[in-house]
Amino acid sequence: MLRQVEGSRAVADAVARCRPQVIAAYPISPQTHIVEALSDLVRTGELAPCEYLMVESEFGALSACIGASAAGARAYTATASQGLLFMAEAIPNASGLGLPVVMTVANRAIGAPINIWNDHSDAMSQRDAGWIQLFAESNQEAVDLHVQAFVLAERLSLPVMVCMDGFVLTHAVEEVDVPEQDVVDSLLPPFVPRQVLDPAAPVTIGAMVGPEAFTEVKYLAAVQQLRALEEIPVVAEEFTRATGRTSGGLVSRYRTDDAETVVVAMGSVLGSVKDVVDELREDGVRIGAVTVTCFRPWPTDEVREALAGVERVIVLNRAFSVGSGTMLGQDVRLTLTTRAPSPATVPAPATVVHDVVAGLGGRPVTRDSIRALVAAVLGGEVDPDRLHFLDLDRSLLEGEDLTPAAKDAR
Amino acid sequence: MTTDLKLYQIGTFAAGNRLLDPDERSVQADPGRANAITSGHRACQGCGEALGARFVLDAAIRAAGGDIVTANATGCLEVFSTPYPESAWQLAWVHSLFGNVAAVASGIAAALKAQGREHVRVVAQAGDGGTVDIGLGCLSGMFERNDDVLFVCYDNQGYMNTGVQRSGATPPAARTATTKPVGAEPGNVFGQGKDLPRIAMAHEIPYVATATVADLRDLERKVEKAMSMHGARYLHVLVPCPLGWASASQDTIRLARLATQSGLFPVFEAEHGVVTATTPIRQRVPVEDYLVLQGRFSHLFGEHGRPDVVARIQAGADHNIARYALAPDPEVVPHD
Amino acid sequence: MTEPELPFAITLGPGTSRADLTGSWRTERATYVTRQAPCGNACPAGEAVRDWLYDAEEGDAGYERAWRRIVEVNPFPAVMGRVCYHPCETSCNRGQLDESVGINSVERFLGDRALELGWPLPPVAAPSGRRVLVVGAGPAGLSAAYHLARLGHAVTVKEAEDRPGGMMRWGIPRYRLPRPVLDAEVQRILDLGVRLELGVRVDDLAATLAAEHFDAALVAIGAQIGKRAYIPAGSAAHVMDAVTVLHGLEAGERPLLGRRVAVYGGGNTAIDTARTARRLGAADALVVYRRTRDRMPAHESEVREAEEEGVRFRWLSTIGDVEEGAITVEQMELDDTGFPRPTGHTEVLAADSVVLALGQDSDLSLLAGLDQVDLRSGVVHTSPALMTGQPGVFAAGDVTTGERSVTVAIGHGRTAARHLDDWLSGLAPAPEPPAELAAFDMLNTWYYEDAPRSHRPRLELVRRQSTFEEVVEGLDADNALYEARRCMSCGTCFSCDNCVAVCPDNAVVSLGMPGSYAIDLDYCKGCGICVAECPCGAIEMVPEQI
Ligand SMILES: Cc1cc2nc3c(=O)[nH]c(=O)nc-3n(C[C@H](O)[C@H](O)[C@H](O)COP(=O)(O)OP(=O)(O)OC[C@H]3O[C@@H](n4cnc5c(N)ncnc54)[C@H](O)[C@@H]3O)c2cc1C
Ligand SMILES: Cc1ncc(C[n+]2csc(CCOP(=O)(O)OP(=O)(O)O)c2C)c(N)n1
Ligand code: SF4
Ligand SMILES: [Mg+2]
């Protein structure tokens, strides 16, 4: 049923319908409304049986989820920014142990300087932690991805991070449909753990592994990640069949068919990007957009296919690796230099990739600035070999010594 | 006639006694004991921690009718028990990280509650580092929420697994890899250390107790008592470490005993923040008797010895004895 | 969940570490041992004291087992529980902890219980067809007769007196050894088929052996003649010797000692005589001894009891001269070697009689015909197997060299019987392997509860000064049990399971039977904790051959 609702509340409802048995969370903006709502649902008994643990830290939150999951319970947590970093040690631990915890990351910048607003630095910092990372473009998709996340996590015994833009999505009130309980139940059977703490059949979970087998353990993790690339479209397909709605998947294309220029991005910025695509198409610009929904594992083939034959790609990333490019940009670049597995896709003429940092710490990425960026790229004003900072306000930097980095950012 | 008859006084303090009914003997004397941590583990010869863990878990398993799951912090106990491909654990066991075991255990307890399997009981275990230092945040949270977990700290007074560095539970003057016996104040600094039993008591949790591997019956009784209760419970067990203490492997239990009999390690129980019982010292000894057996205190003795430092350590023991009323006259220390 | 489904490497099956045989780290191994407990080691009768205490600790059925263990060696537990000087207690390790175990009182309890309940001695073996003569029905002779009978030999005991018991009857006063107890324990031996001929003095052993066709003989005639020192005495002086006085009393005479009695000597006989004098009405019984109290051969407890009963002592004194109603005593002093030297200071004391308690000599005339028997210094010299120079003639008890006590005599009797049996069957005596002693520092006494000794109650003082009722009472069953359980079982496992508990590697396995454990060498890392924490010193570390 469609209803006007805040994104956080919708996500909380969706999570609740996934029947988590243990929720452990620690408040941090902009995640707070999600966990507050869940706390209500547990207290009122609407979500039962479920234990809500008011832990002392995010480290404790994810750790409690690890314990709960090892005990065979469906476990959920949510955080953002500093909180995600505070749990950092536990993040690869959950994935290393193969525990299907689902976590919402209400994406937010990381300090210093402390900043509560949206960007993707937090999630990007954990891209190598072995979690599946899904990015929601809208609140509807955020809701849908949470249901899919639990299904995926438990099928693959891997933890899943659902990323949704802080404030922009979490605090936005819009029309959202939260799948009904029976629909969710039909998609998500009760959790059957791969290994469980059971006194009747005791196992040792979390053994110490030395050089003799560590590589093999990690190789298996890599194999499992690739399995996720197969499973994610399957789950998305099942979801569509159950709800009639297309959501999730690995990547999605928007008007890319004859595009010479494609904007690649993740998250809510795609809304504005698509508007700009529409406007520029009116003007006859052959432009399209590609949404990366699944950032980890990286869908190499799907991205390559989506960008096949494109002359130039503009990657908008709301985070970057200081001293290098953006994480998304690097993955796109790398993808375009690799060969497709099947000879059907003939290697395209070299595609130029423009790597752009946009919307850090809550800076809005407006349609105007996107349009200006595309114009500058088409006009040859953007050096493709340099990292580009969108809407950099040089007036604020007057008097600062900008050499030698100045040449990077025009 | 001249004394009241105490029927089972031979070897009263030993694990078993053929004259007792089997159910009055210690769990360790039971041929069917669980051996929660079994043979083939890689602990050093004479490791007190390996011993303490088996004492505790076997008793917990008996008390819970076998329904136990365990979470273990990083540290010697975890490392020596689970090198791939072999595990010494015979019970359901999970290791996550160094500093999060209390939270992992809380999560397990919450899961069991949500699953309606509350008859399965949770025991968390950590070394002193994993308890008083890096694990304190999560542990304090577990205490404060009164989660249904028995948390056991195996206190060997240092970060042994990483090569014997100082922890917040390392005693004054002790030599560790980070508190060498050099400079004017050789060894670890004097201070109060983190007295975790008292910190635990400050949370007013249902049960706090200290024990050692030297008094098996007392330890088992405390585990049994803890298991009869619900909510957050804390057991602090002194487990001498031959490697870290530079002591002889056969002296492990002896050292634990001397720690209690010198007053350096007070043995007591507390409920809801109030001390309810103490184990009086039976054969009081000066702290020297305990210290001289350990290489980590060797700089205090011999030609360039530091009687002044020993006297300060003795003062600390006397303070414990007075605080917990462990001996009739806290001032008098026998010297033989 | 079965193992193959487990996630690779990070999740492992339970107890799989047993594949890792960490015993290979070891340089020393723990090994169970049995060490000799000091009590048994010190027992002249050869009792396995720790073993019978172990049985007694169980109470009830354990008591009979304990008693049976004692009578394997010593047929006189009730007597020994009263008169033994208990060197076992003197050497008991528990003495270094609090007080020695009251072994003697437990033995008496067991002995009395056996008499009360009529427990019979073990049956004798099938007849061997050999005949053995025992001369003297004192403890040595009766003990030997008992063991010889059990070995199947036909034993004849010839005793000069009209009743058996030797010094147990004619020396030790009734207030220490009631005669019904003695009679009952002697009768039990006779009931085994031992032939006792009373009132038969053997004057010529060689002749008797030849006449009656004995295959072997044991001389156990004790030392019946009181030693007389030369003391100048007036004609009216009343000087007697202790054994004569005590013998007379037992024979029904009432010795004329007078009101003031001086007893000369420092042994138990002197004390017994003085205490007897008090009971016979002497207002003043004075023991005169030439050394100091701590050098007195008499046992401290007897001296104490005598003092309680009003016996007086005069240390460092000799009797120089005896007149009617008076003695002259000279003050002595000890020289550097502890030997008493006269000082010349004398004093005259009132005394109606003087009783000499200076030791006894043996009448060895019966051996005159046996030239090979070495009789130097008035005693019979033997080999360690207690055989004299005359093949087939053995000697035991007070008549031989060495310490004189009922306990030694009983031990001798058994030893002589064993060797006599060997000799009869032509076997060479098998030497007993020396066992390592369980010294106090091999124990871990922490494990023993603080348990002060339970003392036997004593008869009220008034009755002790006027009657010959037994002074020291027995323990009740509770206290006997308690006392038995004070035993630390030095050197022998008592099934406390401590080793099983304290092994960090679970390498000590209980084999099910009490006291049976094994070290699993696959996992014993050789840490030595089990050895350090074994309460009774029954495990040791042995270096590995590497
Ligand atoms: C007063 C007194 C108190 C004592 N108190 C104790 C005590 O409390 N505890 C202790 O352990 N010891 C005590 N003793 C010592 C102990 O009694 C003797 O050491 C012990 O009895 C020696 O035993 P035996 O068999 O060698 O000799 P005896 O006991 O002397 O027995 C020898 C027997 O041989 C008989 N006999 C001798 N000659 C012949 C012969 N030719 N033919 C036939 N029979 C013969 C004698 O009549 C006698 O019955 C005491 C001794 C005395 C005198
Ligand atoms: C976050 C983190 N910091 C440091 C370490 C390194 N480390 C592993 S075990 C250990 C010390 C363990 O000490 P303690 O908890 O007392 O246990 P012990 O080994 O002494 O039994 C340290 C410092 C780690 N594993 N994780
Ligand atoms: S270092 Fe200490 S705690 Fe660690 S295994 Fe060795 S003895 Fe045990
Ligand atoms: Mg430690």
PDB file of N, CA and C and ligand atoms in Angstrom, chain C residues 82-85 135-141 158-161 163-168 170-173 176 200-203 220-224 243 246 268-269 272-273 302 360 363 366 396-399 404-407 409, ligand 1:
ATOM      1  N   ARG C  82      47.779 -50.416  73.376  1.00  0.00           N
ATOM      2  CA  ARG C  82      47.934 -49.915  74.740  1.00  0.00           C
ATOM      3  C   ARG C  82      49.390 -49.712  75.138  1.00  0.00           C
ATOM      4  N   VAL C  83      50.239 -50.691  74.786  1.00  0.00           N
ATOM      5  CA  VAL C  83      51.595 -50.636  75.358  1.00  0.00           C
ATOM      6  C   VAL C  83      52.677 -50.231  74.372  1.00  0.00           C
ATOM      7  N   CYS C  84      52.325 -50.137  73.102  1.00  0.00           N
ATOM      8  CA  CYS C  84      53.381 -49.828  72.143  1.00  0.00           C
ATOM      9  C   CYS C  84      53.902 -48.414  72.365  1.00  0.00           C
ATOM     10  N   TYR C  85      55.185 -48.254  72.250  1.00  0.00           N
ATOM     11  CA  TYR C  85      55.774 -46.903  72.384  1.00  0.00           C
ATOM     12  C   TYR C  85      55.597 -46.094  71.103  1.00  0.00           C
ATOM     13  N   VAL C 135      60.600 -71.471  72.685  1.00  0.00           N
ATOM     14  CA  VAL C 135      60.860 -71.401  74.124  1.00  0.00           C
ATOM     15  C   VAL C 135      60.508 -69.996  74.610  1.00  0.00           C
ATOM     16  N   GLY C 136      59.491 -69.925  75.427  1.00  0.00           N
ATOM     17  CA  GLY C 136      59.081 -68.626  75.986  1.00  0.00           C
ATOM     18  C   GLY C 136      57.795 -68.140  75.349  1.00  0.00           C
ATOM     19  N   ALA C 137      56.783 -67.862  76.179  1.00  0.00           N
ATOM     20  CA  ALA C 137      55.482 -67.399  75.673  1.00  0.00           C
ATOM     21  C   ALA C 137      55.317 -65.904  75.900  1.00  0.00           C
ATOM     22  N   GLY C 138      56.371 -65.180  75.699  1.00  0.00           N
ATOM     23  CA  GLY C 138      56.265 -63.719  75.692  1.00  0.00           C
ATOM     24  C   GLY C 138      55.815 -63.276  74.301  1.00  0.00           C
ATOM     25  N   PRO C 139      55.779 -61.983  74.050  1.00  0.00           N
ATOM     26  CA  PRO C 139      55.329 -61.490  72.746  1.00  0.00           C
ATOM     27  C   PRO C 139      56.155 -62.051  71.584  1.00  0.00           C
ATOM     28  N   ALA C 140      57.451 -62.204  71.763  1.00  0.00           N
ATOM     29  CA  ALA C 140      58.275 -62.714  70.667  1.00  0.00           C
ATOM     30  C   ALA C 140      57.882 -64.146  70.354  1.00  0.00           C
ATOM     31  N   GLY C 141      57.783 -64.938  71.393  1.00  0.00           N
ATOM     32  CA  GLY C 141      57.467 -66.342  71.185  1.00  0.00           C
ATOM     33  C   GLY C 141      56.067 -66.527  70.628  1.00  0.00           C
ATOM     34  N   LYS C 158      56.952 -73.753  74.892  1.00  0.00           N
ATOM     35  CA  LYS C 158      57.218 -74.144  76.282  1.00  0.00           C
ATOM     36  C   LYS C 158      57.487 -72.883  77.096  1.00  0.00           C
ATOM     37  N   GLU C 159      56.728 -72.786  78.196  1.00  0.00           N
ATOM     38  CA  GLU C 159      56.794 -71.568  78.996  1.00  0.00           C
ATOM     39  C   GLU C 159      57.037 -71.950  80.453  1.00  0.00           C
ATOM     40  N   ALA C 160      58.038 -71.309  81.031  1.00  0.00           N
ATOM     41  CA  ALA C 160      58.412 -71.644  82.402  1.00  0.00           C
ATOM     42  C   ALA C 160      57.341 -71.231  83.412  1.00  0.00           C
ATOM     43  N   GLU C 161      56.673 -70.121  83.129  1.00  0.00           N
ATOM     44  CA  GLU C 161      55.673 -69.613  84.081  1.00  0.00           C
ATOM     45  C   GLU C 161      54.365 -70.392  83.938  1.00  0.00           C
ATOM     46  N   ARG C 163      51.515 -68.954  83.398  1.00  0.00           N
ATOM     47  CA  ARG C 163      50.612 -68.256  82.492  1.00  0.00           C
ATOM     48  C   ARG C 163      51.432 -67.631  81.357  1.00  0.00           C
ATOM     49  N   PRO C 164      50.834 -67.496  80.180  1.00  0.00           N
ATOM     50  CA  PRO C 164      51.603 -66.948  79.058  1.00  0.00           C
ATOM     51  C   PRO C 164      51.616 -65.416  79.079  1.00  0.00           C
ATOM     52  N   GLY C 165      52.497 -64.859  78.278  1.00  0.00           N
ATOM     53  CA  GLY C 165      52.499 -63.398  78.110  1.00  0.00           C
ATOM     54  C   GLY C 165      53.849 -62.760  78.350  1.00  0.00           C
ATOM     55  N   GLY C 166      54.699 -63.431  79.093  1.00  0.00           N
ATOM     56  CA  GLY C 166      56.010 -62.852  79.363  1.00  0.00           C
ATOM     57  C   GLY C 166      55.853 -61.527  80.088  1.00  0.00           C
ATOM     58  N   MET C 167      56.669 -60.570  79.729  1.00  0.00           N
ATOM     59  CA  MET C 167      56.657 -59.280  80.413  1.00  0.00           C
ATOM     60  C   MET C 167      55.347 -58.520  80.199  1.00  0.00           C
ATOM     61  N   MET C 168      54.572 -58.926  79.215  1.00  0.00           N
ATOM     62  CA  MET C 168      53.266 -58.285  79.051  1.00  0.00           C
ATOM     63  C   MET C 168      52.404 -58.579  80.286  1.00  0.00           C
ATOM     64  N   TRP C 170      53.988 -60.091  83.394  1.00  0.00           N
ATOM     65  CA  TRP C 170      54.763 -59.989  84.629  1.00  0.00           C
ATOM     66  C   TRP C 170      55.438 -58.640  84.791  1.00  0.00           C
ATOM     67  N   GLY C 171      55.442 -57.886  83.775  1.00  0.00           N
ATOM     68  CA  GLY C 171      56.097 -56.565  83.862  1.00  0.00           C
ATOM     69  C   GLY C 171      55.084 -55.430  83.771  1.00  0.00           C
ATOM     70  N   ILE C 172      54.436 -55.343  82.654  1.00  0.00           N
ATOM     71  CA  ILE C 172      53.547 -54.192  82.403  1.00  0.00           C
ATOM     72  C   ILE C 172      52.352 -54.241  83.365  1.00  0.00           C
ATOM     73  N   PRO C 173      52.157 -53.177  84.141  1.00  0.00           N
ATOM     74  CA  PRO C 173      51.079 -53.216  85.145  1.00  0.00           C
ATOM     75  C   PRO C 173      49.688 -53.232  84.500  1.00  0.00           C
ATOM     76  N   ARG C 176      47.830 -50.327  82.793  1.00  0.00           N
ATOM     77  CA  ARG C 176      48.147 -50.009  81.395  1.00  0.00           C
ATOM     78  C   ARG C 176      47.684 -51.114  80.462  1.00  0.00           C
ATOM     79  N   VAL C 200      56.789 -75.174  82.115  1.00  0.00           N
ATOM     80  CA  VAL C 200      57.868 -76.018  81.610  1.00  0.00           C
ATOM     81  C   VAL C 200      59.079 -75.154  81.277  1.00  0.00           C
ATOM     82  N   ARG C 201      60.080 -75.253  82.107  1.00  0.00           N
ATOM     83  CA  ARG C 201      61.291 -74.484  81.822  1.00  0.00           C
ATOM     84  C   ARG C 201      62.226 -75.345  80.977  1.00  0.00           C
ATOM     85  N   VAL C 202      62.724 -74.783  79.895  1.00  0.00           N
ATOM     86  CA  VAL C 202      63.703 -75.507  79.087  1.00  0.00           C
ATOM     87  C   VAL C 202      65.077 -75.192  79.655  1.00  0.00           C
ATOM     88  N   ASP C 203      65.760 -76.206  80.119  1.00  0.00           N
ATOM     89  CA  ASP C 203      67.063 -75.960  80.739  1.00  0.00           C
ATOM     90  C   ASP C 203      68.200 -76.282  79.788  1.00  0.00           C
ATOM     91  N   ALA C 220      63.024 -67.497  72.771  1.00  0.00           N
ATOM     92  CA  ALA C 220      62.373 -66.207  73.008  1.00  0.00           C
ATOM     93  C   ALA C 220      62.110 -66.066  74.496  1.00  0.00           C
ATOM     94  N   ILE C 221      63.198 -66.158  75.223  1.00  0.00           N
ATOM     95  CA  ILE C 221      63.066 -66.250  76.680  1.00  0.00           C
ATOM     96  C   ILE C 221      63.146 -64.899  77.372  1.00  0.00           C
ATOM     97  N   GLY C 222      63.356 -63.863  76.585  1.00  0.00           N
ATOM     98  CA  GLY C 222      63.345 -62.531  77.172  1.00  0.00           C
ATOM     99  C   GLY C 222      64.492 -62.310  78.136  1.00  0.00           C
ATOM    100  N   ALA C 223      64.307 -61.351  79.022  1.00  0.00           N
ATOM    101  CA  ALA C 223      65.317 -61.008  80.029  1.00  0.00           C
ATOM    102  C   ALA C 223      64.573 -60.878  81.352  1.00  0.00           C
ATOM    103  N   GLN C 224      64.707 -61.894  82.180  1.00  0.00           N
ATOM    104  CA  GLN C 224      63.849 -61.968  83.364  1.00  0.00           C
ATOM    105  C   GLN C 224      64.531 -61.509  84.647  1.00  0.00           C
ATOM    106  N   VAL C 243      61.582 -55.873  88.560  1.00  0.00           N
ATOM    107  CA  VAL C 243      60.864 -56.993  87.950  1.00  0.00           C
ATOM    108  C   VAL C 243      60.353 -57.968  89.010  1.00  0.00           C
ATOM    109  N   LEU C 246      57.226 -56.334  90.521  1.00  0.00           N
ATOM    110  CA  LEU C 246      56.067 -56.358  89.628  1.00  0.00           C
ATOM    111  C   LEU C 246      55.580 -57.792  89.416  1.00  0.00           C
ATOM    112  N   ASN C 268      61.076 -47.012  81.593  1.00  0.00           N
ATOM    113  CA  ASN C 268      59.649 -47.194  81.832  1.00  0.00           C
ATOM    114  C   ASN C 268      59.394 -48.105  83.028  1.00  0.00           C
ATOM    115  N   THR C 269      60.297 -49.043  83.221  1.00  0.00           N
ATOM    116  CA  THR C 269      60.110 -49.942  84.360  1.00  0.00           C
ATOM    117  C   THR C 269      60.134 -49.144  85.657  1.00  0.00           C
ATOM    118  N   ASP C 272      56.828 -47.372  85.937  1.00  0.00           N
ATOM    119  CA  ASP C 272      55.767 -48.318  86.281  1.00  0.00           C
ATOM    120  C   ASP C 272      55.837 -48.710  87.750  1.00  0.00           C
ATOM    121  N   THR C 273      57.043 -48.886  88.240  1.00  0.00           N
ATOM    122  CA  THR C 273      57.222 -49.294  89.630  1.00  0.00           C
ATOM    123  C   THR C 273      56.755 -48.183  90.576  1.00  0.00           C
ATOM    124  N   GLU C 302      54.398 -41.148  79.837  1.00  0.00           N
ATOM    125  CA  GLU C 302      54.338 -41.915  81.084  1.00  0.00           C
ATOM    126  C   GLU C 302      54.845 -41.086  82.247  1.00  0.00           C
ATOM    127  N   GLN C 360      67.343 -55.539  82.767  1.00  0.00           N
ATOM    128  CA  GLN C 360      67.269 -56.962  83.045  1.00  0.00           C
ATOM    129  C   GLN C 360      68.313 -57.740  82.260  1.00  0.00           C
ATOM    130  N   ASP C 363      68.730 -65.271  81.424  1.00  0.00           N
ATOM    131  CA  ASP C 363      69.329 -66.521  81.889  1.00  0.00           C
ATOM    132  C   ASP C 363      69.537 -67.400  80.664  1.00  0.00           C
ATOM    133  N   LEU C 366      70.191 -72.332  79.195  1.00  0.00           N
ATOM    134  CA  LEU C 366      69.635 -73.383  78.325  1.00  0.00           C
ATOM    135  C   LEU C 366      70.415 -73.541  77.030  1.00  0.00           C
ATOM    136  N   ALA C 396      64.726 -64.423  69.290  1.00  0.00           N
ATOM    137  CA  ALA C 396      63.933 -63.216  69.053  1.00  0.00           C
ATOM    138  C   ALA C 396      63.596 -62.539  70.369  1.00  0.00           C
ATOM    139  N   GLY C 397      63.369 -61.237  70.282  1.00  0.00           N
ATOM    140  CA  GLY C 397      62.893 -60.479  71.442  1.00  0.00           C
ATOM    141  C   GLY C 397      64.026 -60.002  72.331  1.00  0.00           C
ATOM    142  N   ASP C 398      63.683 -59.828  73.590  1.00  0.00           N
ATOM    143  CA  ASP C 398      64.612 -59.233  74.547  1.00  0.00           C
ATOM    144  C   ASP C 398      65.916 -60.011  74.691  1.00  0.00           C
ATOM    145  N   VAL C 399      65.880 -61.288  74.348  1.00  0.00           N
ATOM    146  CA  VAL C 399      67.084 -62.093  74.535  1.00  0.00           C
ATOM    147  C   VAL C 399      68.146 -61.741  73.503  1.00  0.00           C
ATOM    148  N   ARG C 404      64.486 -53.157  73.357  1.00  0.00           N
ATOM    149  CA  ARG C 404      63.607 -54.096  74.044  1.00  0.00           C
ATOM    150  C   ARG C 404      62.216 -53.513  74.190  1.00  0.00           C
ATOM    151  N   SER C 405      61.312 -54.055  73.442  1.00  0.00           N
ATOM    152  CA  SER C 405      59.929 -53.620  73.600  1.00  0.00           C
ATOM    153  C   SER C 405      59.034 -54.723  73.077  1.00  0.00           C
ATOM    154  N   VAL C 406      57.787 -54.649  73.454  1.00  0.00           N
ATOM    155  CA  VAL C 406      56.810 -55.621  72.983  1.00  0.00           C
ATOM    156  C   VAL C 406      56.759 -55.577  71.454  1.00  0.00           C
ATOM    157  N   THR C 407      56.822 -54.352  70.916  1.00  0.00           N
ATOM    158  CA  THR C 407      56.702 -54.182  69.483  1.00  0.00           C
ATOM    159  C   THR C 407      57.850 -54.838  68.746  1.00  0.00           C
ATOM    160  N   ALA C 409      59.628 -57.193  69.873  1.00  0.00           N
ATOM    161  CA  ALA C 409      59.509 -58.635  70.088  1.00  0.00           C
ATOM    162  C   ALA C 409      58.521 -59.244  69.094  1.00  0.00           C
TER     163      ALA C 409
HETATM  164  C1  LIG D   1      57.881 -53.153  83.781  1.00  0.00           C
HETATM  165  C2  LIG D   1      58.018 -53.253  82.331  1.00  0.00           C
HETATM  166  C3  LIG D   1      57.215 -52.465  81.534  1.00  0.00           C
HETATM  167  C4  LIG D   1      57.322 -52.550  80.175  1.00  0.00           C
HETATM  168  N1  LIG D   1      56.515 -51.776  79.434  1.00  0.00           N
HETATM  169  C5  LIG D   1      56.585 -51.891  78.110  1.00  0.00           C
HETATM  170  C6  LIG D   1      55.735 -51.159  77.337  1.00  0.00           C
HETATM  171  O1  LIG D   1      54.894 -50.414  77.805  1.00  0.00           O
HETATM  172  N2  LIG D   1      55.818 -51.295  75.985  1.00  0.00           N
HETATM  173  C7  LIG D   1      56.723 -52.119  75.407  1.00  0.00           C
HETATM  174  O2  LIG D   1      56.746 -52.219  74.171  1.00  0.00           O
HETATM  175  N3  LIG D   1      57.573 -52.834  76.156  1.00  0.00           N
HETATM  176  C8  LIG D   1      57.525 -52.745  77.475  1.00  0.00           C
HETATM  177  N4  LIG D   1      58.371 -53.480  78.225  1.00  0.00           N
HETATM  178  C9  LIG D   1      59.360 -54.370  77.563  1.00  0.00           C
HETATM  179  C10 LIG D   1      58.682 -55.611  77.041  1.00  0.00           C
HETATM  180  O3  LIG D   1      57.796 -56.133  77.979  1.00  0.00           O
HETATM  181  C11 LIG D   1      59.669 -56.646  76.604  1.00  0.00           C
HETATM  182  O4  LIG D   1      60.609 -56.058  75.753  1.00  0.00           O
HETATM  183  C12 LIG D   1      59.016 -57.801  75.921  1.00  0.00           C
HETATM  184  O5  LIG D   1      58.059 -58.385  76.708  1.00  0.00           O
HETATM  185  C13 LIG D   1      60.043 -58.805  75.458  1.00  0.00           C
HETATM  186  O6  LIG D   1      59.385 -59.895  74.926  1.00  0.00           O
HETATM  187  P1  LIG D   1      60.058 -61.304  74.842  1.00  0.00           P
HETATM  188  O7  LIG D   1      59.051 -62.219  74.273  1.00  0.00           O
HETATM  189  O8  LIG D   1      61.337 -61.212  74.167  1.00  0.00           O
HETATM  190  O9  LIG D   1      60.370 -61.670  76.351  1.00  0.00           O
HETATM  191  P2  LIG D   1      59.430 -61.782  77.555  1.00  0.00           P
HETATM  192  O10 LIG D   1      58.265 -60.960  77.443  1.00  0.00           O
HETATM  193  O11 LIG D   1      60.297 -61.539  78.699  1.00  0.00           O
HETATM  194  O12 LIG D   1      58.971 -63.261  77.510  1.00  0.00           O
HETATM  195  C14 LIG D   1      59.865 -64.315  77.719  1.00  0.00           C
HETATM  196  C15 LIG D   1      59.125 -65.521  78.239  1.00  0.00           C
HETATM  197  O13 LIG D   1      59.994 -66.612  78.275  1.00  0.00           O
HETATM  198  C16 LIG D   1      59.819 -67.316  79.463  1.00  0.00           C
HETATM  199  N5  LIG D   1      61.087 -68.062  79.746  1.00  0.00           N
HETATM  200  C17 LIG D   1      62.251 -67.515  80.079  1.00  0.00           C
HETATM  201  N6  LIG D   1      63.166 -68.470  80.178  1.00  0.00           N
HETATM  202  C18 LIG D   1      62.571 -69.653  79.845  1.00  0.00           C
HETATM  203  C19 LIG D   1      62.971 -70.974  79.755  1.00  0.00           C
HETATM  204  N7  LIG D   1      64.246 -71.326  79.964  1.00  0.00           N
HETATM  205  N8  LIG D   1      62.093 -71.935  79.429  1.00  0.00           N
HETATM  206  C20 LIG D   1      60.794 -71.613  79.212  1.00  0.00           C
HETATM  207  N9  LIG D   1      60.364 -70.335  79.300  1.00  0.00           N
HETATM  208  C21 LIG D   1      61.252 -69.392  79.595  1.00  0.00           C
HETATM  209  C22 LIG D   1      59.500 -66.284  80.452  1.00  0.00           C
HETATM  210  O14 LIG D   1      58.839 -66.823  81.571  1.00  0.00           O
HETATM  211  C23 LIG D   1      58.643 -65.361  79.633  1.00  0.00           C
HETATM  212  O15 LIG D   1      57.303 -65.719  79.750  1.00  0.00           O
HETATM  213  C24 LIG D   1      58.273 -53.411  79.618  1.00  0.00           C
HETATM  214  C25 LIG D   1      59.100 -54.199  80.392  1.00  0.00           C
HETATM  215  C26 LIG D   1      58.961 -54.111  81.754  1.00  0.00           C
HETATM  216  C27 LIG D   1      59.843 -54.954  82.577  1.00  0.00           C
END
